[in-house]
Tab-separated table of C-alpha atoms and ligand atoms in Angstrom:
chain	number	residue	atom	x	y	z
T	1	MET	CA	0.000	0.000	0.000
T	2	ILE	CA	1.185	3.518	-0.759
T	3	VAL	CA	0.086	6.373	1.465
T	4	ILE	CA	0.328	9.599	-0.523
T	5	LEU	CA	0.542	12.723	1.602
T	6	ASP	CA	-0.801	16.184	0.736
T	7	PRO	CA	1.657	17.863	-1.647
T	8	GLN	CA	2.473	20.713	0.716
T	9	LEU	CA	3.609	18.358	3.507
T	10	GLY	CA	7.323	17.734	3.653
T	11	ASN	CA	8.768	14.546	5.098
T	12	ASP	CA	9.654	16.445	8.293
T	13	SER	CA	6.308	18.144	9.048
T	14	PRO	CA	4.449	17.435	12.354
T	15	GLU	CA	1.539	15.867	10.403
T	16	THR	CA	3.946	13.480	8.669
T	17	ALA	CA	5.380	12.520	12.052
T	18	THR	CA	1.879	11.780	13.404
T	19	ILE	CA	0.981	9.706	10.341
T	20	LEU	CA	4.245	7.754	10.643
T	21	GLU	CA	3.647	7.114	14.326
T	22	TYR	CA	0.193	5.709	13.491
T	23	LEU	CA	1.589	3.480	10.741
T	24	ARG	CA	4.547	2.237	12.802
T	25	ALA	CA	2.127	1.033	15.480
T	26	ILE	CA	0.517	-1.423	13.025
T	27	PRO	CA	1.930	-4.917	13.693
T	28	GLY	CA	3.772	-6.615	10.805
T	29	VAL	CA	3.995	-3.470	8.688
T	30	THR	CA	7.057	-1.281	8.127
T	31	PRO	CA	6.564	2.209	6.696
T	32	LYS	CA	9.242	3.456	4.293
T	33	VAL	CA	9.243	7.140	3.333
T	34	HIS	CA	9.953	8.250	-0.240
T	35	CYS	CA	10.145	11.821	-1.456
T	36	VAL	CA	9.243	12.269	-5.085
T	37	THR	CA	10.536	15.412	-6.730
T	38	GLY	CA	8.201	15.949	-9.648
T	39	ALA	CA	8.205	18.660	-12.288
T	40	GLN	CA	5.664	20.705	-10.279
T	41	GLN	CA	5.958	19.657	-6.651
T	42	VAL	CA	7.656	17.456	-4.082
T	43	LEU	CA	5.397	14.608	-3.034
T	44	THR	CA	5.915	12.528	0.056
T	45	GLU	CA	4.813	8.915	-0.163
T	46	ILE	CA	4.920	6.251	2.510
T	47	TYR	CA	5.282	2.670	1.330
T	48	LEU	CA	3.851	0.070	3.691
T	49	VAL	CA	6.007	-3.024	3.476
T	50	GLY	CA	4.729	-6.309	4.964
T	51	ASP	CA	1.309	-7.870	5.265
T	52	THR	CA	-1.138	-5.092	4.405
T	53	SER	CA	-4.078	-7.379	3.593
T	54	THR	CA	-6.031	-6.526	6.744
T	55	LEU	CA	-5.320	-2.802	6.813
T	56	ASP	CA	-8.256	-0.417	6.907
T	57	ARG	CA	-7.592	1.776	3.882
T	58	ASN	CA	-10.404	4.223	4.757
T	59	ALA	CA	-9.023	4.753	8.260
T	60	ILE	CA	-5.601	5.645	6.854
T	61	GLU	CA	-7.141	7.866	4.188
T	62	SER	CA	-9.037	9.817	6.855
T	63	LEU	CA	-5.834	10.774	8.716
T	64	SER	CA	-5.060	14.475	8.519
T	65	GLY	CA	-2.406	15.124	5.852
T	66	VAL	CA	-3.153	11.965	3.849
T	67	SER	CA	-4.216	12.720	0.301
T	68	ARG	CA	-4.818	9.199	-1.006
T	69	VAL	CA	-4.065	5.552	-0.399
T	70	VAL	CA	-3.124	3.407	-3.410
T	71	LYS	CA	-3.218	-0.351	-3.279
T	72	VAL	CA	-0.059	-1.871	-4.712
T	73	SER	CA	-1.046	-4.195	-7.541
T	74	ARG	CA	2.372	-4.926	-9.056
T	75	PRO	CA	5.563	-6.392	-7.545
T	76	TYR	CA	7.480	-3.299	-8.570
T	77	ALA	CA	5.698	-1.082	-6.057
T	78	VAL	CA	7.630	2.146	-6.573
T	79	VAL	CA	8.047	2.293	-10.351
T	80	GLY	CA	4.730	0.511	-10.983
T	81	ARG	CA	1.491	2.131	-12.028
T	82	HIS	CA	-1.148	0.489	-9.878
T	83	ALA	CA	-4.873	-0.019	-10.382
T	84	GLY	CA	-6.613	3.371	-10.279
T	85	ASP	CA	-3.217	5.097	-9.977
T	86	SER	CA	-3.178	8.118	-12.244
T	87	ARG	CA	-0.196	9.851	-10.645
T	88	SER	CA	1.982	11.460	-13.217
T	89	TYR	CA	5.656	11.661	-12.458
T	90	GLY	CA	8.468	13.285	-14.209
T	91	PHE	CA	11.672	14.890	-13.185
T	92	ASN	CA	13.951	17.671	-14.122
T	93	TYR	CA	17.676	17.129	-14.332
T	94	ASN	CA	20.123	19.901	-15.111
T	95	GLY	CA	17.398	21.917	-16.815
T	96	VAL	CA	15.989	19.057	-18.916
T	97	THR	CA	12.553	17.573	-18.216
T	98	PHE	CA	11.918	13.848	-18.511
T	99	ASN	CA	8.418	12.415	-18.278
T	100	GLN	CA	5.962	10.136	-20.055
T	101	ASP	CA	4.647	12.965	-22.217
T	102	ASN	CA	7.653	14.649	-23.781
T	103	LEU	CA	10.543	13.602	-26.018
T	104	ASN	CA	14.324	14.032	-25.677
T	105	ILE	CA	16.838	12.969	-28.318
T	106	PHE	CA	20.276	11.707	-27.246
T	107	ALA	CA	22.369	11.521	-30.413
T	108	GLY	CA	26.041	10.830	-29.853
T	109	LEU	CA	29.017	8.517	-29.915
T	110	CYS	CA	28.654	4.893	-28.872
T	111	ALA	CA	32.226	5.173	-27.584
T	112	VAL	CA	34.401	8.196	-26.973
T	113	ASP	CA	37.484	7.849	-29.192
T	114	THR	CA	39.229	11.116	-30.053
T	115	ALA	CA	38.701	14.643	-28.725
T	116	LYS	CA	38.198	15.768	-32.331
T	117	HIS	CA	35.305	13.359	-32.865
T	118	VAL	CA	33.743	14.264	-29.519
T	119	GLU	CA	33.940	17.944	-30.426
T	120	GLN	CA	32.519	17.415	-33.946
T	121	MET	CA	29.680	15.370	-32.476
T	122	MET	CA	28.802	17.892	-29.798
T	123	GLN	CA	28.987	20.781	-32.238
T	124	ALA	CA	26.547	18.982	-34.565
T	125	VAL	CA	24.202	18.241	-31.657
T	126	ALA	CA	24.252	21.869	-30.493
T	127	GLN	CA	23.747	23.175	-34.052
T	128	ALA	CA	20.717	20.918	-34.394
T	129	GLY	CA	19.241	22.578	-31.288
T	130	LEU	CA	19.627	19.502	-29.068
T	131	GLU	CA	20.968	19.635	-25.513
T	132	CYS	CA	21.672	15.969	-24.801
T	133	THR	CA	24.091	13.418	-26.185
T	134	ARG	CA	25.496	9.948	-25.551
T	135	MET	CA	29.198	9.355	-24.884
T	136	GLY	CA	30.503	5.924	-23.850
T	137	ALA	CA	33.620	6.034	-21.716
T	138	TYR	CA	33.296	2.570	-20.136
T	139	LYS	CA	32.460	-0.036	-22.770
T	140	PRO	CA	31.362	-3.593	-21.892
T	141	ARG	CA	32.799	-5.647	-24.777
T	142	THR	CA	32.176	-9.237	-25.786
T	143	ASN	CA	35.870	-9.825	-26.450
T	144	PRO	CA	38.506	-8.880	-23.852
T	145	TYR	CA	40.933	-7.749	-26.585
T	146	SER	CA	38.445	-5.235	-28.050
T	147	PHE	CA	38.708	-1.541	-27.173
T	148	GLN	CA	37.289	-1.176	-23.659
T	149	GLY	CA	36.705	2.593	-23.690
T	150	HIS	CA	38.982	5.349	-22.427
T	151	GLY	CA	37.412	5.179	-18.945
T	152	ALA	CA	38.027	7.904	-16.351
T	153	GLU	CA	40.918	9.341	-18.355
T	154	CYS	CA	38.626	10.938	-20.960
T	155	LEU	CA	36.030	12.350	-18.564
T	156	PRO	CA	37.666	15.774	-17.939
T	157	TRP	CA	37.895	16.694	-21.615
T	158	VAL	CA	34.528	15.159	-22.518
T	159	PHE	CA	32.822	17.217	-19.793
T	160	GLU	CA	34.722	20.349	-20.732
T	161	LEU	CA	33.655	20.030	-24.374
T	162	ALA	CA	30.068	19.408	-23.276
T	163	GLY	CA	30.208	22.692	-21.369
T	164	LYS	CA	31.603	24.457	-24.428
T	165	TYR	CA	28.658	23.337	-26.564
T	166	GLY	CA	25.934	23.767	-23.939
T	167	ILE	CA	25.225	20.032	-23.617
T	168	LYS	CA	23.101	19.589	-20.505
T	169	VAL	CA	22.922	15.804	-20.181
T	170	ILE	CA	25.272	13.042	-21.360
T	171	ALA	CA	24.063	9.438	-21.234
T	172	MET	CA	27.098	7.427	-20.154
T	173	GLU	CA	27.174	3.714	-19.412
T	174	ILE	CA	28.803	2.554	-16.213
T	175	THR	CA	29.751	-1.054	-15.601
T	176	HIS	CA	31.011	-0.818	-12.025
T	177	ASP	CA	29.922	1.228	-9.005
T	178	THR	CA	33.385	2.858	-8.759
T	179	HIS	CA	32.586	4.622	-12.045
T	180	ILE	CA	30.002	6.766	-10.227
T	181	ALA	CA	32.711	8.227	-7.987
T	182	GLU	CA	34.998	8.743	-10.991
T	183	ILE	CA	32.261	10.629	-12.841
T	184	ASN	CA	31.460	12.731	-9.762
T	185	GLN	CA	35.088	13.580	-9.242
T	186	ALA	CA	35.565	14.636	-12.868
T	187	LEU	CA	32.377	16.722	-12.760
T	188	GLU	CA	33.535	18.376	-9.552
T	189	GLN	CA	37.001	19.108	-10.893
T	190	SER	CA	35.683	20.550	-14.143
T	191	GLY	CA	33.108	22.726	-12.312
T	192	HIS	CA	29.980	20.786	-13.344
T	193	PRO	CA	29.830	21.989	-16.959
T	194	THR	CA	27.231	19.308	-17.809
T	195	GLY	CA	25.071	16.578	-16.285
T	196	VAL	CA	25.425	12.798	-16.578
T	197	MET	CA	22.670	10.222	-16.893
T	198	LEU	CA	24.053	6.889	-15.708
T	199	GLN	CA	23.322	4.152	-18.222
T	200	ILE	CA	23.068	0.536	-17.137
T	201	GLY	CA	23.599	-1.691	-20.139
T	202	THR	CA	21.660	-4.763	-21.108
T	203	ARG	CA	24.441	-7.048	-19.827
T	204	ASN	CA	24.029	-5.519	-16.379
T	205	THR	CA	20.246	-5.287	-16.118
T	206	GLN	CA	20.322	-7.865	-13.348
T	207	ASN	CA	23.613	-6.829	-11.755
T	208	PHE	CA	21.795	-6.196	-8.512
T	209	GLU	CA	24.738	-4.714	-6.598
T	210	LEU	CA	25.342	-2.216	-9.407
T	211	LEU	CA	21.627	-1.393	-9.430
T	212	LYS	CA	21.619	-0.831	-5.666
T	213	ALA	CA	24.691	1.408	-5.850
T	214	CYS	CA	23.092	3.514	-8.594
T	215	GLY	CA	19.808	3.668	-6.697
T	216	ARG	CA	21.498	4.875	-3.526
T	217	GLN	CA	22.774	8.022	-5.194
T	218	ASN	CA	20.184	10.614	-5.967
T	219	GLU	CA	22.241	13.029	-8.018
T	220	HIS	CA	22.132	11.387	-11.447
T	221	PRO	CA	19.132	9.982	-13.268
T	222	ILE	CA	19.489	6.422	-14.515
T	223	LEU	CA	18.811	4.935	-17.925
T	224	LEU	CA	18.136	1.228	-17.443
T	225	LYS	CA	18.330	-0.939	-20.537
T	226	ARG	CA	15.974	-3.883	-20.788
T	227	GLY	CA	17.795	-7.184	-20.360
T	228	PHE	CA	18.210	-8.740	-23.807
T	229	GLY	CA	17.372	-12.277	-22.721
T	230	ILE	CA	14.946	-11.922	-19.820
T	231	THR	CA	11.262	-11.166	-19.556
T	232	LEU	CA	9.887	-7.648	-19.443
T	233	GLU	CA	8.645	-8.342	-15.917
T	234	GLU	CA	12.188	-9.258	-14.816
T	235	SER	CA	13.575	-6.045	-16.291
T	236	LEU	CA	10.873	-3.994	-14.561
T	237	ASN	CA	11.824	-5.642	-11.274
T	238	ALA	CA	15.398	-4.557	-11.997
T	239	ALA	CA	14.149	-0.970	-12.308
T	240	GLU	CA	12.532	-1.395	-8.898
T	241	TYR	CA	15.982	-2.112	-7.421
T	242	LEU	CA	16.955	1.432	-8.395
T	243	ALA	CA	13.787	3.078	-7.132
T	244	SER	CA	13.520	1.068	-3.916
T	245	GLU	CA	16.954	2.374	-2.929
T	246	GLY	CA	15.594	5.908	-3.241
T	247	ASN	CA	16.305	7.051	-6.801
T	248	ARG	CA	13.143	7.436	-8.829
T	249	LYS	CA	14.712	9.307	-11.692
T	250	VAL	CA	14.669	6.170	-13.796
T	251	ILE	CA	14.115	5.905	-17.553
T	252	PHE	CA	13.508	2.494	-19.056
T	253	CYS	CA	15.155	1.742	-22.407
T	254	LEU	CA	14.074	-0.769	-25.041
T	255	ARG	CA	17.022	-1.970	-27.135
T	256	GLY	CA	15.809	-5.146	-28.768
T	257	MET	CA	15.907	-8.790	-27.738
T	258	LYS	CA	18.632	-11.299	-28.489
T	259	THR	CA	17.177	-13.950	-30.763
T	260	ASN	CA	17.822	-15.018	-34.324
T	261	MET	CA	14.116	-14.434	-34.951
T	262	GLY	CA	15.064	-10.783	-35.443
T	263	ASP	CA	17.595	-11.480	-38.217
T	264	PRO	CA	18.853	-9.689	-40.220
T	265	HIS	CA	18.626	-7.067	-37.496
T	266	ARG	CA	21.114	-7.265	-34.634
T	267	ASN	CA	18.243	-7.797	-32.199
T	268	LEU	CA	14.486	-8.266	-32.456
T	269	VAL	CA	13.044	-4.749	-32.290
T	270	ASP	CA	10.645	-4.560	-29.328
T	271	PHE	CA	9.315	-1.019	-29.595
T	272	SER	CA	5.675	-2.119	-29.485
T	273	HIS	CA	6.346	-2.373	-25.737
T	274	VAL	CA	6.650	1.427	-25.371
T	275	PRO	CA	2.955	1.937	-24.466
T	276	VAL	CA	2.966	-1.285	-22.437
T	277	ILE	CA	5.679	0.047	-20.128
T	278	LYS	CA	3.904	3.392	-19.898
T	279	ARG	CA	0.731	1.747	-18.640
T	280	MET	CA	2.550	-0.643	-16.297
T	281	THR	CA	4.931	1.915	-14.776
T	282	HIS	CA	5.518	5.631	-14.275
T	283	MET	CA	8.839	5.564	-16.087
T	284	PRO	CA	9.523	7.564	-19.241
T	285	VAL	CA	10.406	5.115	-22.032
T	286	CYS	CA	13.483	5.353	-24.234
T	287	ILE	CA	14.160	3.497	-27.484
T	288	ASP	CA	17.625	2.595	-28.752
T	289	PRO	CA	17.228	1.913	-32.485
T	290	SER	CA	21.022	1.564	-32.978
T	291	HIS	CA	21.480	-1.486	-30.784
T	292	SER	CA	18.150	-2.964	-31.896
T	293	VAL	CA	18.678	-2.687	-35.641
T	294	GLY	CA	22.472	-2.692	-35.745
T	295	THR	CA	22.887	-2.018	-39.471
T	296	ARG	CA	22.756	0.813	-41.986
T	297	GLU	CA	20.652	-1.202	-44.444
T	298	ARG	CA	18.147	0.778	-46.482
T	299	ALA	CA	14.685	-0.280	-47.621
T	300	PRO	CA	13.586	0.243	-51.247
T	301	ASP	CA	11.556	3.271	-50.105
T	302	GLY	CA	14.838	5.119	-49.478
T	303	LEU	CA	14.711	5.020	-45.690
T	304	LEU	CA	17.301	3.328	-43.510
T	305	ASP	CA	15.984	0.543	-41.251
T	306	LEU	CA	17.277	2.759	-38.400
T	307	PHE	CA	14.883	5.548	-39.443
T	308	HIS	CA	11.986	3.105	-39.759
T	309	ALA	CA	12.587	1.554	-36.335
T	310	THR	CA	12.917	4.991	-34.731
T	311	ALA	CA	9.599	6.053	-36.255
T	312	GLN	CA	7.986	2.850	-34.961
T	313	GLY	CA	8.988	3.811	-31.412
T	314	ILE	CA	8.081	7.487	-31.729
T	315	ILE	CA	4.627	6.875	-33.235
T	316	VAL	CA	3.664	4.842	-30.169
T	317	GLY	CA	4.864	7.522	-27.734
T	318	ALA	CA	8.552	6.983	-26.899
T	319	ASN	CA	9.946	9.704	-24.605
T	320	MET	CA	13.608	9.433	-25.402
T	321	VAL	CA	15.792	8.227	-28.254
T	322	LEU	CA	19.346	6.989	-27.727
T	323	ILE	CA	21.087	6.840	-31.094
T	324	ASP	CA	24.624	6.237	-32.314
T	325	PHE	CA	26.192	8.843	-34.603
T	326	HIS	CA	29.806	9.187	-35.630
T	327	PRO	CA	31.652	11.800	-37.703
T	328	LYS	CA	33.556	9.019	-39.475
T	329	PRO	CA	31.912	5.617	-38.852
T	330	VAL	CA	34.687	3.649	-40.615
T	331	SER	CA	37.145	4.805	-37.967
T	332	ALA	CA	34.782	4.282	-34.977
T	333	LEU	CA	36.292	1.943	-32.393
T	334	VAL	CA	32.886	0.527	-31.419
T	335	ASP	CA	29.715	-0.063	-33.451
T	336	GLY	CA	30.724	1.928	-36.538
T	337	PRO	CA	28.526	-0.171	-38.899
T	338	GLN	CA	25.343	1.010	-37.161
T	339	ALA	CA	26.298	4.674	-36.747
T	340	LEU	CA	24.534	7.487	-38.560
T	341	THR	CA	26.731	10.265	-39.940
T	342	LEU	CA	26.619	13.896	-38.865
T	343	ASP	CA	25.153	15.031	-42.179
T	344	GLU	CA	22.222	12.642	-41.567
T	345	LEU	CA	21.295	14.288	-38.255
T	346	GLY	CA	19.052	16.987	-39.771
T	347	HIS	CA	17.105	14.441	-41.854
T	348	TYR	CA	16.838	12.099	-38.855
T	349	LEU	CA	15.340	14.830	-36.662
T	350	LYS	CA	12.862	15.910	-39.359
T	351	ASP	CA	11.779	12.278	-39.761
T	352	ILE	CA	11.307	11.997	-35.984
T	353	ASN	CA	9.141	15.135	-36.017
T	354	ILE	CA	6.810	13.578	-38.590
T	355	ALA	CA	6.330	10.492	-36.399
T	356	ARG	CA	5.977	12.584	-33.232
T	357	GLU	CA	3.294	14.770	-34.809
T	358	ALA	CA	1.477	11.647	-35.939
T	359	TYR	CA	1.650	10.281	-32.377
T	360	LEU	CA	0.238	13.516	-30.924
T	361	LYS	CA	-2.590	13.448	-33.488
T	362	ARG	CA	-3.342	9.826	-32.600
T	363	GLN	CA	-3.420	10.733	-28.912
T	364	HIS	CA	-5.755	13.683	-29.614
T	365	LEU	CA	-8.086	11.512	-31.688
T	366	ALA	CA	-8.207	8.871	-28.959
T	367	GLY	CA	-9.251	11.591	-26.481
T	368	GLN	CA	-12.096	12.686	-28.787
T	369	GLU	CA	-13.344	9.183	-29.534
T	370	LYS	CA	-13.392	8.084	-25.916
K	1	PEP	C1	25.326	0.951	-25.639
K	1	PEP	O1	24.299	1.656	-25.568
K	1	PEP	O2	26.415	1.392	-26.000
K	1	PEP	C2	25.247	-0.482	-25.309
K	1	PEP	C3	26.323	-1.221	-25.065
K	1	PEP	O3	23.985	-0.923	-25.311
K	1	PEP	P1	23.370	-2.312	-24.753
K	1	PEP	O4	23.674	-2.341	-23.293
K	1	PEP	O5	21.912	-2.134	-25.057
K	1	PEP	O6	24.007	-3.405	-25.543
K	2	MN	MN1	27.254	0.164	-28.948
């Protein structure tokens, strides 16, 4: 059960203390306080952990300072959207808003290689009017002899360049909890010129200790990739690891499933799950067409499969796109064959706008037909 307090009550108000005292006195139930910083307000929610089957919901709802009581109907209590639960969450990070209604594009390098390429990429992003990018410093590679990313060494100049081009958020994968401290240190030393969204890759979706470490810090939002060989439910439970530790700034990313049934694509594109995740959880949903499609093949209609897959995610309401670009894909150290080139960025964004407008029209029509 989730006890939602009146928006104006902080977690240290006298009313909150009285409510907590009441809840703590219930045998077999442990109240856990969560503060949710939304786009408009800070909400305080109390999660009742334990056997809540005999609790009198009306009695709790009648306590002064309680706005509503929601019955938890999914195992992922915090990130889940429960029956009759119309709460809308979103968050703001470094001046950028993330929620289930808007759209942010993260075009960038799969892996940081040279300062020149990072600068060319960021310049193109800024010129296109975008404020976010992707930059991989820590790369989880299938083969131990493959390039593993520049790691902490590149962070100072990557962050500095981001500041130069007004990039507000960089999605950056981490593969170990020590990377969080390295990122924080580099941000501190460079004077926080940008923000970092911590990306947890598909190979680490169920790395529970990494999830807990990311969830314990509340500074950076987290982009959690769906596990490529586990069920959606299992990946949503992984997202709960982040939120249950206290960080609710979680975005869920679809990146395709590992099966030969998706051939000739690198993975089976799973973007029809965008609206499914939006109805099952409060998380904004990201699509990663690069790692789903994995090729630059073009259909006879003139459009790259990458453009088609992106449109498929956008037209069903995706809130974020993570996409590989590279100034010179043939020289990219990771995933060059799936990278779009900088002169394709303008076309890509125009194509996204067409699909986004179509989605908004579909949403409007659904509202009228209801
Ligand atoms: C990536 O985004 O660079 C990446 C490695 O993705 P995934 O974890 O989805 O394979
Ligand atoms: Mn990649």
